[in-house]
Rosetta silent file (secondary structure, phi, psi, omega in degrees, C-alpha in Angstrom):
SEQUENCE: MAKEKEGGVYLVADWVILNLGGFIIGLSKAGFGGFAGVVVGPMLALWRPPREAIGLMLPLLIAGDLFSIPYYWRKWDSRNLVLLMVPAVFGIAIGTYVLSGINDRALKQVIGGIALIFSAGQILRERAGGRVSAWKVKPIHGIIAGLTAGVFSTMAHLGGLPVVFYLLPQRLPAVAFVATSVWFFFMVNVLKLPPYVQQGLITARELRTVAWLLPATGIGALFGVWLSKRVSDKVVNHVVLGLTVITALKLIVSP
SCORE:     score description
SCORE:     0.000 S_00000001
   1 L     0.000  -46.344  179.301  -25.474  -16.224   16.531 S_00000001
   2 H   -62.086  -38.664 -179.376  -25.117  -14.220   13.326 S_00000001
   3 H   -65.830  -40.307  179.569  -23.142  -11.622   15.201 S_00000001
   4 H   -62.729  -42.440 -179.679  -20.826  -14.234   16.618 S_00000001
   5 H   -63.486  -44.062 -179.899  -20.280  -15.681   13.148 S_00000001
   6 H   -62.335  -40.725  178.327  -19.697  -12.218   11.718 S_00000001
   7 H   -63.372  -40.511  178.329  -17.263  -11.466   14.545 S_00000001
   8 H   -63.770  -42.065  177.946  -15.398  -14.711   13.891 S_00000001
   9 H   -62.287  -42.000  179.403  -15.150  -13.927   10.185 S_00000001
  10 H   -60.933  -44.427 -178.802  -13.869  -10.445   11.037 S_00000001
  11 H   -62.296  -41.495  178.192  -11.199  -11.846   13.355 S_00000001
  12 H   -63.907  -46.764 -179.971   -9.976  -14.280   10.693 S_00000001
  13 H   -62.486  -40.833  178.911   -9.906  -11.542    8.035 S_00000001
  14 H   -60.347  -45.084 -179.185   -8.143   -9.190   10.452 S_00000001
  15 H   -64.453  -41.001  179.354   -5.488  -11.801   11.185 S_00000001
  16 H   -64.413  -45.703 -177.575   -4.971  -12.529    7.480 S_00000001
  17 H   -66.571  -41.388  178.673   -4.613   -8.840    6.572 S_00000001
  18 H   -63.227  -44.090  178.867   -2.222   -8.123    9.447 S_00000001
  19 H   -66.894  -35.437  176.133   -0.022  -11.081    8.537 S_00000001
  20 H   -63.239  -41.298  176.826   -0.116  -10.047    4.884 S_00000001
  21 H   -61.006  -45.583  177.452    1.077   -6.589    5.919 S_00000001
  22 H   -61.927  -40.684  179.130    3.936   -8.076    7.938 S_00000001
  23 H   -62.135  -45.639 -178.423    4.831  -10.378    5.051 S_00000001
  24 H   -65.165  -38.856  178.025    4.933   -7.494    2.527 S_00000001
  25 H   -61.745  -46.615  178.450    7.121   -5.394    4.829 S_00000001
  26 H   -62.141  -44.019  179.578    9.612   -8.242    5.180 S_00000001
  27 H   -59.614  -45.719 -175.583    9.532   -8.944    1.445 S_00000001
  28 H   -70.329  -38.296 -178.909   10.112   -5.309    0.521 S_00000001
  29 H   -66.423  -38.397 -174.432   12.913   -4.723    3.026 S_00000001
  30 H   -87.567  -30.085 -171.371   14.881   -7.777    1.957 S_00000001
  31 H  -122.310  -19.907 -172.466   14.261   -7.890   -1.766 S_00000001
  32 L  -134.716   35.527  170.904   12.842   -4.696   -3.216 S_00000001
  33 L    61.934   19.627  178.794   14.458   -1.751   -1.459 S_00000001
  34 L    84.919  -10.730 -174.007   11.475   -1.061    0.791 S_00000001
  35 H   -66.243  -41.465 -176.776    9.315    0.150   -2.108 S_00000001
  36 H   -59.515  -24.878 -177.810    6.808   -2.704   -2.008 S_00000001
  37 H   -71.210   -9.653 -176.358    6.000   -1.788    1.596 S_00000001
  38 H   -64.853  -22.925 -178.312    4.333    1.501    0.605 S_00000001
  39 H   -77.975  -17.744 -172.468    1.023   -0.279    0.076 S_00000001
  40 H   -67.515  -45.726 -179.119    0.907   -1.617    3.654 S_00000001
  41 H   -57.683  -55.590  176.863    0.059    1.663    5.426 S_00000001
  42 H   -59.125  -37.372 -179.324   -2.923    2.537    3.217 S_00000001
  43 H   -63.100  -47.691 -179.719   -4.052   -1.113    3.257 S_00000001
  44 H   -68.363  -34.740 -179.426   -4.084   -1.328    7.063 S_00000001
  45 H   -69.203  -21.587  173.912   -5.672    2.135    7.380 S_00000001
  46 H   -74.503  -33.020 -172.428   -8.586    0.889    5.277 S_00000001
  47 H   -91.746  -36.366 -178.570   -9.127   -2.081    7.571 S_00000001
  48 L  -121.519  166.083  173.200   -8.379   -0.604   10.994 S_00000001
  49 L   -54.358  139.263 -172.116   -8.579    2.915   12.495 S_00000001
  50 H   -58.901  -36.202  178.884   -5.693    4.877   10.912 S_00000001
  51 H   -64.698  -41.552  178.443   -3.941    5.640   14.204 S_00000001
  52 H   -64.580  -37.859 -178.488   -3.993    1.974   15.112 S_00000001
  53 H   -64.162  -49.155 -178.352   -2.732    1.092   11.631 S_00000001
  54 H   -71.483  -28.903  175.686    0.326    3.364   11.707 S_00000001
  55 H   -66.015  -41.212  177.436    1.004    2.362   15.312 S_00000001
  56 H   -66.377  -35.999 -175.273    1.087   -1.315   14.345 S_00000001
  57 H   -67.629  -35.543 -171.999    3.286   -0.617   11.338 S_00000001
  58 H   -60.090  -50.990  177.208    6.135    1.103   13.164 S_00000001
  59 H   -61.324  -33.494  177.803    7.417   -1.905   15.168 S_00000001
  60 H   -66.432  -39.965  177.958    7.026   -4.057   12.044 S_00000001
  61 H   -63.768  -42.273  178.902    9.086   -1.583   10.012 S_00000001
  62 H   -64.993  -40.807  176.620   11.804   -1.570   12.652 S_00000001
  63 H   -60.663  -41.337  176.931   11.762   -5.377   12.711 S_00000001
  64 H   -63.787  -39.644  177.614   12.123   -5.329    8.929 S_00000001
  65 H   -58.677  -37.835 -176.090   15.002   -2.849    9.218 S_00000001
  66 H   -63.973  -20.311  176.562   16.820   -5.237   11.545 S_00000001
  67 H   -74.224  -25.447 -172.352   17.041   -7.765    8.715 S_00000001
  68 H  -111.687  -27.728 -173.186   18.999   -5.343    6.534 S_00000001
  69 H   -64.122  -33.120 -179.514   20.943   -2.843    8.668 S_00000001
  70 H   -59.637  -36.889 -178.162   23.745   -5.212    9.790 S_00000001
  71 H   -66.529  -30.450 -174.272   24.841   -5.723    6.186 S_00000001
  72 H  -100.946   15.302  179.863   25.035   -1.958    5.563 S_00000001
  73 L   -59.261  124.340  176.440   26.900   -1.007    8.752 S_00000001
  74 L    64.112   17.283  176.550   29.339    1.886    8.016 S_00000001
  75 L  -101.448    3.334 -178.715   28.683    1.651    4.267 S_00000001
  76 L   -76.301  167.363  172.314   26.579    4.822    4.242 S_00000001
  77 L   -92.703  108.436 -170.911   27.561    8.232    2.869 S_00000001
  78 H   -59.542  -44.411 -177.730   28.199   10.193    6.081 S_00000001
  79 H   -60.349  -48.149 -179.135   27.677   13.682    4.633 S_00000001
  80 H   -66.860  -37.599 -178.956   24.321   12.811    3.099 S_00000001
  81 H   -63.210  -43.959  178.988   23.162   10.876    6.143 S_00000001
  82 H   -67.148  -43.644 -177.438   23.811   13.844    8.450 S_00000001
  83 H   -62.340  -33.631  177.551   22.342   16.337    5.978 S_00000001
  84 H   -80.895  -37.835 -169.252   19.123   14.322    5.781 S_00000001
  85 H   -72.092  -40.376 -176.856   18.920   13.309    9.431 S_00000001
  86 H   -61.001  -53.294  177.420   19.118   16.716   11.122 S_00000001
  87 H   -66.900  -25.476  178.563   16.090   18.247    9.333 S_00000001
  88 H   -61.686  -33.663  177.981   14.267   14.907    9.615 S_00000001
  89 H   -60.124  -42.985  177.737   14.217   15.384   13.399 S_00000001
  90 H   -68.642  -35.664  176.565   12.284   18.632   12.887 S_00000001
  91 H   -62.895  -40.248  177.205   10.051   16.867   10.356 S_00000001
  92 H   -62.476  -40.671  178.834    9.224   14.199   12.941 S_00000001
  93 H   -63.640  -42.475  178.641    8.325   16.958   15.425 S_00000001
  94 H   -64.584  -46.773  179.115    6.035   18.635   12.869 S_00000001
  95 H   -60.053  -39.813  178.711    4.404   15.330   11.948 S_00000001
  96 H   -63.832  -42.191  179.338    3.880   14.510   15.629 S_00000001
  97 H   -62.036  -44.723  179.541    2.240   17.887   16.249 S_00000001
  98 H   -64.089  -42.836  179.128   -0.151   17.405   13.318 S_00000001
  99 H   -58.549  -35.442 -175.232   -0.977   13.858   14.461 S_00000001
 100 H   -68.183  -21.285 -176.085   -1.895   15.129   17.922 S_00000001
 101 H  -117.830    6.383 -174.919   -4.673   17.342   16.572 S_00000001
 102 L  -101.799  141.293  178.568   -6.039   15.498   13.553 S_00000001
 103 L   -85.382  169.847 -174.440   -9.149   13.298   13.592 S_00000001
 104 H   -62.386  -40.158 -179.640   -9.339    9.796   12.114 S_00000001
 105 H   -61.641  -47.491 -179.946  -11.268   10.849    9.002 S_00000001
 106 H   -66.084  -36.754  179.902   -8.743   13.554    8.142 S_00000001
 107 H   -64.854  -39.169  175.040   -5.834   11.221    8.924 S_00000001
 108 H   -56.783  -44.988 -178.990   -7.226    8.673    6.460 S_00000001
 109 H   -66.425  -37.891  178.033   -7.299   11.385    3.802 S_00000001
 110 H   -63.618  -46.818  179.280   -3.763   12.489    4.655 S_00000001
 111 H   -60.431  -44.367  177.960   -2.451    8.914    4.385 S_00000001
 112 H   -63.330  -41.979  179.727   -4.283    8.488    1.071 S_00000001
 113 H   -64.483  -43.991  178.644   -3.025   11.837   -0.218 S_00000001
 114 H   -64.193  -39.291  178.463    0.598   11.115    0.689 S_00000001
 115 H   -62.755  -38.377  177.423    0.311    7.684   -0.931 S_00000001
 116 H   -67.499  -41.443  177.001   -0.950    9.322   -4.151 S_00000001
 117 H   -60.617  -44.456  178.738    1.899   11.862   -4.080 S_00000001
 118 H   -58.995  -46.159 -177.951    4.352    9.008   -3.577 S_00000001
 119 H   -63.917  -43.966  178.708    2.852    7.080   -6.494 S_00000001
 120 H   -62.521  -42.289  178.729    2.896   10.112   -8.811 S_00000001
 121 H   -63.416  -39.020  178.870    6.498   10.841   -7.870 S_00000001
 122 H   -65.092  -39.926  178.078    7.503    7.246   -8.528 S_00000001
 123 H   -64.157  -43.680  178.082    5.885    7.362  -11.975 S_00000001
 124 H   -61.838  -40.378 -179.919    7.719   10.620  -12.781 S_00000001
 125 H   -63.328  -42.342  179.687   10.993    9.113  -11.596 S_00000001
 126 H   -66.625  -38.551  179.894   10.556    6.080  -13.845 S_00000001
 127 H   -69.498  -33.580  179.849    9.640    8.246  -16.836 S_00000001
 128 H   -67.984  -33.192  177.929   12.656   10.505  -16.236 S_00000001
 129 H    55.886 -130.056 -176.805   14.949    7.473  -16.321 S_00000001
 130 H   -66.900  -17.858 -178.188   18.590    8.457  -16.733 S_00000001
 131 H   -65.482  -20.843  177.421   17.713   12.163  -16.885 S_00000001
 132 H   -58.244  -34.590 -177.003   17.397   12.151  -13.082 S_00000001
 133 H   -67.180  -15.385 -177.400   21.169   11.869  -12.939 S_00000001
 134 H   -83.439  -12.793 -179.654   21.513   15.218  -14.679 S_00000001
 135 L   -69.582  138.827  177.551   19.997   17.165  -11.796 S_00000001
 136 L  -101.246  114.084 -177.713   22.497   19.076   -9.704 S_00000001
 137 L   -90.382  151.294  178.077   21.637   18.771   -6.032 S_00000001
 138 L  -126.031  165.169  179.602   22.611   21.269   -3.356 S_00000001
 139 H   -53.841  -35.580 -179.588   22.620   21.040    0.457 S_00000001
 140 H   -61.273  -32.197  177.547   19.280   22.866    0.587 S_00000001
 141 H   -65.831  -37.668  177.058   17.753   19.997   -1.384 S_00000001
 142 H   -65.720  -38.882  178.965   18.960   17.569    1.282 S_00000001
 143 H   -64.606  -45.566  178.862   17.451   19.728    4.013 S_00000001
 144 H   -63.522  -43.151 -179.665   14.091   19.866    2.210 S_00000001
 145 H   -62.513  -44.944 -179.605   14.200   16.116    1.510 S_00000001
 146 H   -64.506  -43.291  179.575   15.005   15.264    5.129 S_00000001
 147 H   -63.174  -48.198 -179.838   12.317   17.581    6.515 S_00000001
 148 H   -63.179  -43.173  179.144    9.659   16.292    4.110 S_00000001
 149 H   -61.473  -39.400  178.973   10.642   12.672    4.707 S_00000001
 150 H   -62.469  -43.812  179.517   10.371   13.218    8.468 S_00000001
 151 H   -66.156  -53.019 -177.125    6.850   14.653    8.186 S_00000001
 152 H   -62.732  -38.698 -178.936    5.549   12.080    5.687 S_00000001
 153 H   -67.855  -38.710 -179.810    7.161    9.179    7.517 S_00000001
 154 H   -66.879  -38.428 -174.235    5.686   10.213   10.869 S_00000001
 155 H   -87.760  -25.546 -173.622    2.172   10.608    9.501 S_00000001
 156 H  -148.301    4.414 -175.576    2.014    7.728    7.029 S_00000001
 157 L    56.269   37.756 -178.431    5.346    5.822    6.927 S_00000001
 158 L  -130.976   56.909 -177.153    5.759    7.116    3.356 S_00000001
 159 L  -101.946    8.723 -171.018    8.894    9.247    3.469 S_00000001
 160 H   -71.104  -36.145 -170.906   10.989    7.396    0.915 S_00000001
 161 H   -63.782  -45.629  178.616   10.455    9.420   -2.244 S_00000001
 162 H   -57.254  -37.664 -179.773   12.061   12.745   -1.164 S_00000001
 163 H   -67.455  -42.671  178.942   15.164   10.833   -0.076 S_00000001
 164 H   -62.590  -44.595 -179.513   15.345    8.913   -3.359 S_00000001
 165 H   -64.470  -29.467  178.153   14.969   12.107   -5.397 S_00000001
 166 H   -78.133  -41.918 -174.209   17.778   13.700   -3.394 S_00000001
 167 H   -80.388  -36.470 -173.801   20.224   10.777   -3.489 S_00000001
 168 H   -54.920  -47.970 -176.009   19.733    9.482   -7.043 S_00000001
 169 H   -64.428  -13.362 -176.729   21.251   12.431   -8.953 S_00000001
 170 H   -80.903   -8.838  178.911   24.477   12.150   -6.939 S_00000001
 171 L    54.072   45.203  176.091   25.417    8.863   -8.619 S_00000001
 172 L   -67.086  153.989  170.541   26.523    7.306   -5.358 S_00000001
 173 L   -55.515  146.205 -174.234   27.859    3.741   -5.468 S_00000001
 174 H   -53.841  -43.395 -178.368   24.904    1.356   -5.232 S_00000001
 175 H   -65.355  -41.404  179.763   25.877    0.070   -1.787 S_00000001
 176 H   -65.605  -38.965  178.511   26.320    3.602   -0.403 S_00000001
 177 H   -60.989  -51.403 -178.469   22.963    4.654   -1.849 S_00000001
 178 H   -66.972  -42.777 -178.375   21.093    1.740   -0.271 S_00000001
 179 H   -62.050  -42.025  179.103   23.038    1.923    3.009 S_00000001
 180 H   -63.037  -43.445  179.197   22.316    5.644    3.407 S_00000001
 181 H   -65.418  -47.213 -177.187   18.599    5.072    2.774 S_00000001
 182 H   -61.203  -47.686 -177.688   18.367    2.018    5.023 S_00000001
 183 H   -72.691  -32.891  175.971   20.133    3.626    7.964 S_00000001
 184 H   -60.021  -49.990 -176.156   18.309    6.938    7.541 S_00000001
 185 H   -74.871  -26.764  173.156   14.906    5.281    7.821 S_00000001
 186 H   -63.563  -46.403  179.954   15.991    2.974   10.611 S_00000001
 187 H   -66.682  -39.647  176.713   17.019    6.014   12.686 S_00000001
 188 H   -61.040  -45.127 -179.720   13.852    7.900   11.705 S_00000001
 189 H   -62.739  -40.423  178.173   11.714    4.923   12.732 S_00000001
 190 H   -64.974  -40.807  179.823   13.480    4.626   16.087 S_00000001
 191 H   -68.027  -23.054  178.217   13.009    8.370   16.719 S_00000001
 192 H   -76.818  -17.428 -176.660    9.289    8.002   15.973 S_00000001
 193 H   -58.801  -52.428 -177.715    8.859    5.482   18.802 S_00000001
 194 H   -57.346  -49.052  178.820    8.673    7.954   21.771 S_00000001
 195 H   -65.415  -31.642  177.314    6.000   10.242   20.231 S_00000001
 196 H   -65.653  -42.571  178.085    4.013    7.220   19.051 S_00000001
 197 H   -65.981  -44.055 -178.186    4.046    5.773   22.569 S_00000001
 198 H   -61.014  -35.362 -179.662    3.247    9.173   24.101 S_00000001
 199 L   -88.708    3.237  178.140    0.219    9.573   21.817 S_00000001
 200 L    77.228   15.217  178.281   -1.004    6.045   22.532 S_00000001
 201 L   -76.386  -27.550  175.410   -0.361    4.816   18.987 S_00000001
 202 L  -121.374  120.035  178.393    1.805    2.013   20.359 S_00000001
 203 L  -126.925  178.640  178.051    0.604    0.185   23.471 S_00000001
 204 H   -59.516  -34.489  179.378    1.287   -3.193   25.054 S_00000001
 205 H   -62.799  -46.745  179.529   -1.607   -4.571   22.991 S_00000001
 206 H   -62.150  -40.158 -178.861   -0.016   -3.451   19.700 S_00000001
 207 H   -65.379  -36.700  176.677    3.349   -4.892   20.746 S_00000001
 208 H   -64.966  -41.474  177.918    1.737   -8.258   21.511 S_00000001
 209 H   -62.162  -44.897 -179.898    0.103   -8.226   18.082 S_00000001
 210 H   -60.201  -39.449 -179.900    3.405   -7.325   16.421 S_00000001
 211 H   -59.052  -37.742  178.366    5.140  -10.207   18.209 S_00000001
 212 H   -72.297  -21.816 -177.524    2.677  -12.615   16.570 S_00000001
 213 H   -90.901  -12.028 -177.126    3.328  -11.007   13.164 S_00000001
 214 H   -58.384  -39.900  176.640    7.126  -11.248   13.275 S_00000001
 215 H   -57.484  -38.926  178.580    7.209  -14.760   11.738 S_00000001
 216 H   -64.364  -37.532  177.854    5.292  -13.407    8.724 S_00000001
 217 H   -65.348  -42.890  178.484    7.833  -10.581    8.411 S_00000001
 218 H   -63.806  -42.937  178.332   10.711  -13.065    8.551 S_00000001
 219 H   -64.100  -39.928  177.754    9.089  -15.332    5.956 S_00000001
 220 H   -61.715  -39.232  178.823    8.462  -12.285    3.767 S_00000001
 221 H   -63.736  -44.614  178.993   12.135  -11.319    4.009 S_00000001
 222 H   -64.431  -42.006  179.131   13.269  -14.790    2.934 S_00000001
 223 H   -66.287  -35.452  178.807   10.735  -14.835    0.108 S_00000001
 224 H   -62.274  -42.144  177.364   11.844  -11.350   -0.955 S_00000001
 225 H   -61.920  -44.441  179.960   15.445  -12.513   -1.357 S_00000001
 226 H   -65.122  -45.498 -175.136   14.256  -15.504   -3.416 S_00000001
 227 H   -68.883  -35.821 -177.095   11.806  -13.487   -5.537 S_00000001
 228 H   -62.748  -21.543  178.998   14.237  -10.646   -6.292 S_00000001
 229 L   -85.997   -8.065 -174.452   16.434  -13.133   -8.172 S_00000001
 230 L  -122.478  -20.986 -178.638   13.543  -14.252  -10.376 S_00000001
 231 L  -127.346  136.076 -177.939   11.274  -11.243  -10.916 S_00000001
 232 L   -70.182  149.334  177.088   12.381   -7.764  -11.986 S_00000001
 233 H   -56.628  -36.343 -175.332   11.886   -4.819   -9.628 S_00000001
 234 H   -61.428  -42.591  179.814    9.921   -3.050  -12.361 S_00000001
 235 H   -62.192  -49.062 -179.838    7.198   -5.711  -12.462 S_00000001
 236 H   -61.612  -44.212 -178.241    6.790   -5.691   -8.675 S_00000001
 237 H   -62.210  -39.077  179.493    6.854   -1.882   -8.541 S_00000001
 238 H   -66.956  -40.357  176.978    4.134   -1.564  -11.177 S_00000001
 239 H   -62.739  -45.855 -179.291    1.882   -4.003   -9.318 S_00000001
 240 H   -63.978  -42.182  178.512    2.495   -2.160   -6.050 S_00000001
 241 H   -58.020  -45.719  179.269    1.871    1.233   -7.676 S_00000001
 242 H   -60.630  -46.733  179.372   -1.484    0.054   -8.986 S_00000001
 243 H   -64.077  -39.525 -178.890   -2.531   -1.350   -5.609 S_00000001
 244 H   -65.201  -44.080  179.946   -1.306    1.778   -3.795 S_00000001
 245 H   -62.655  -46.089  179.698   -3.260    4.143   -6.054 S_00000001
 246 H   -61.089  -46.587 -178.728   -6.476    2.103   -5.702 S_00000001
 247 H   -65.438  -41.300 -179.262   -6.088    1.850   -1.924 S_00000001
 248 H   -63.600  -44.239  178.991   -5.202    5.541   -1.565 S_00000001
 249 H   -62.546  -40.006  178.759   -8.238    6.662   -3.565 S_00000001
 250 H   -65.283  -38.150  177.168  -10.485    4.425   -1.476 S_00000001
 251 H   -61.781  -43.135 -175.904   -9.003    5.919    1.704 S_00000001
 252 H   -65.882  -38.766 -175.546   -9.664    9.455    0.497 S_00000001
 253 H   -93.063  -11.711 -177.314  -13.326    8.845   -0.395 S_00000001
 254 L   -71.320  148.775 -178.572  -14.200    6.433    2.434 S_00000001
 255 L   -71.069    0.000    0.000  -16.330    7.815    5.309 S_00000001
């Protein structure tokens, strides 16, 4: 009886956490440039086996992308998109290879470590402020950013920071900056589908679960649009950074 009750409580908590993850992804994609979503991967990896967590996240991320990519069609910077995308393909291959041989405990630590790197980089970027614009980027920086983003995105869905650090100093028009980022990660996410399926990270079971979570993602997207007009990005980003650091540290030390 106790076990049944405990199992029922677990199922309810599992459902709440999964829907919260879908909601945050939708919110971040529609209202906060995808940044708020960085906490979802570590959060799910704490609750479920890490492979299952990243497998569940990928279809949700693609669903979130579908809310934003139509608006940014052909508004990207073609040179930067190509320069990032080509090495990202190799990064995805490297990330896939590492995933194939890593155990769950080590994968938890990798996800936590990447989340901490992301958080530290975000703090440095905020402290640098306008000085970021003074950096002179070269094609090699784009290659490194694309490769790193491909690896980090494949292993933990946390590839955004290298791309931001590469694009920001170029002073692209705001729409071109966002469009290049949005379309880059949409294509990266689509390219991650075959290796995820091949490694059993995405199965029919995960897809059924994702289908039930799509309403939460849609509601999150609508709420994100509403919230972005009333709350500054900085406030949301600071809250997310705090949650990400706490979750990442817990992932690293958890058994």
